[in-house]
């Protein structure tokens, strides 16, 4: 059946099986309240995975998303300490994240530096900037206002605001990627950049826009992360970029660019979210999470390569015996 060949359907089925397997050992895991918590815990990963997916679609990669998150989160905490109103803080972190993403995009576009090199460098720069801003000091819960901490935790219609923000971003970028010229240009640039040029698409500019979107989502996630956990410091979300890339790859986004979907990125994030929440429940050390994420990347890339490998032309045929 064609439906069984659909990557998203198979991944959704795998998530259901995974939840069922955990529930067999720990039935409380499938209670509605706990499943809501799992989705809410996964919301930051979903937001970053959507931004990363758009960058990967254009044949690039953004390894600085977690450092961008940490820097914008620290900026949000410091602004809150200065008495800046929350709406202005939200606008500031989104603009700041987008600007940090634009730095990556411009270096890739104007200087032609490979994205992996650029974002490895800016990842370190952004972390270092946090240290320069604070001298290594933490911003703790007692230094944050109640309103600042309350927003992502406020429950509306059974879901925390952070989950509603994730759902809104999913819907927004699903429409952008499937119904707008900008969304089609992301796929065109990643699928065949040379053909994209002939259709009037500026490849470098499109890649830069992708980095800006990824950075803006990282900035928004920075506030949500810091406000929810009520702490900001240099190493917030350290290593989280691996989880983000893993979510994209598991969700079927082709590292070579040009293929992938918002639904796939979300399902990849949920797959990892269920694993990360289930490991402590079934008695497996959380230190295995990084190993599992790394293994998932390797396996998913191998599967993608096998499925997408073009068939070679037969130029020599075996001579049939007379």
Coordinates of C-alpha atoms in Angstrom, one line a residue, residues 53 56-57 59-60 248-249 251-260 304 308:
X53 CA 14.5 22.2 8.5
X56 CA 18.6 22.3 5.6
X57 CA 16.1 22.6 2.7
X59 CA 21.5 22.9 1.3
X60 CA 22.9 24.5 4.5
X248 CA 15.2 16.9 11.2
X249 CA 17.0 13.8 9.9
X251 CA 11.8 13.3 10.2
X252 CA 13.0 12.7 6.6
X253 CA 14.5 16.1 5.9
X254 CA 17.3 15.4 3.3
X255 CA 20.7 16.7 4.4
X256 CA 21.5 17.2 0.7
X257 CA 18.6 19.7 0.6
X258 CA 15.4 20.1 -1.3
X259 CA 13.3 17.5 0.5
X260 CA 11.4 17.5 3.7
X304 CA 17.7 8.4 3.4
X308 CA 17.1 8.4 -2.5

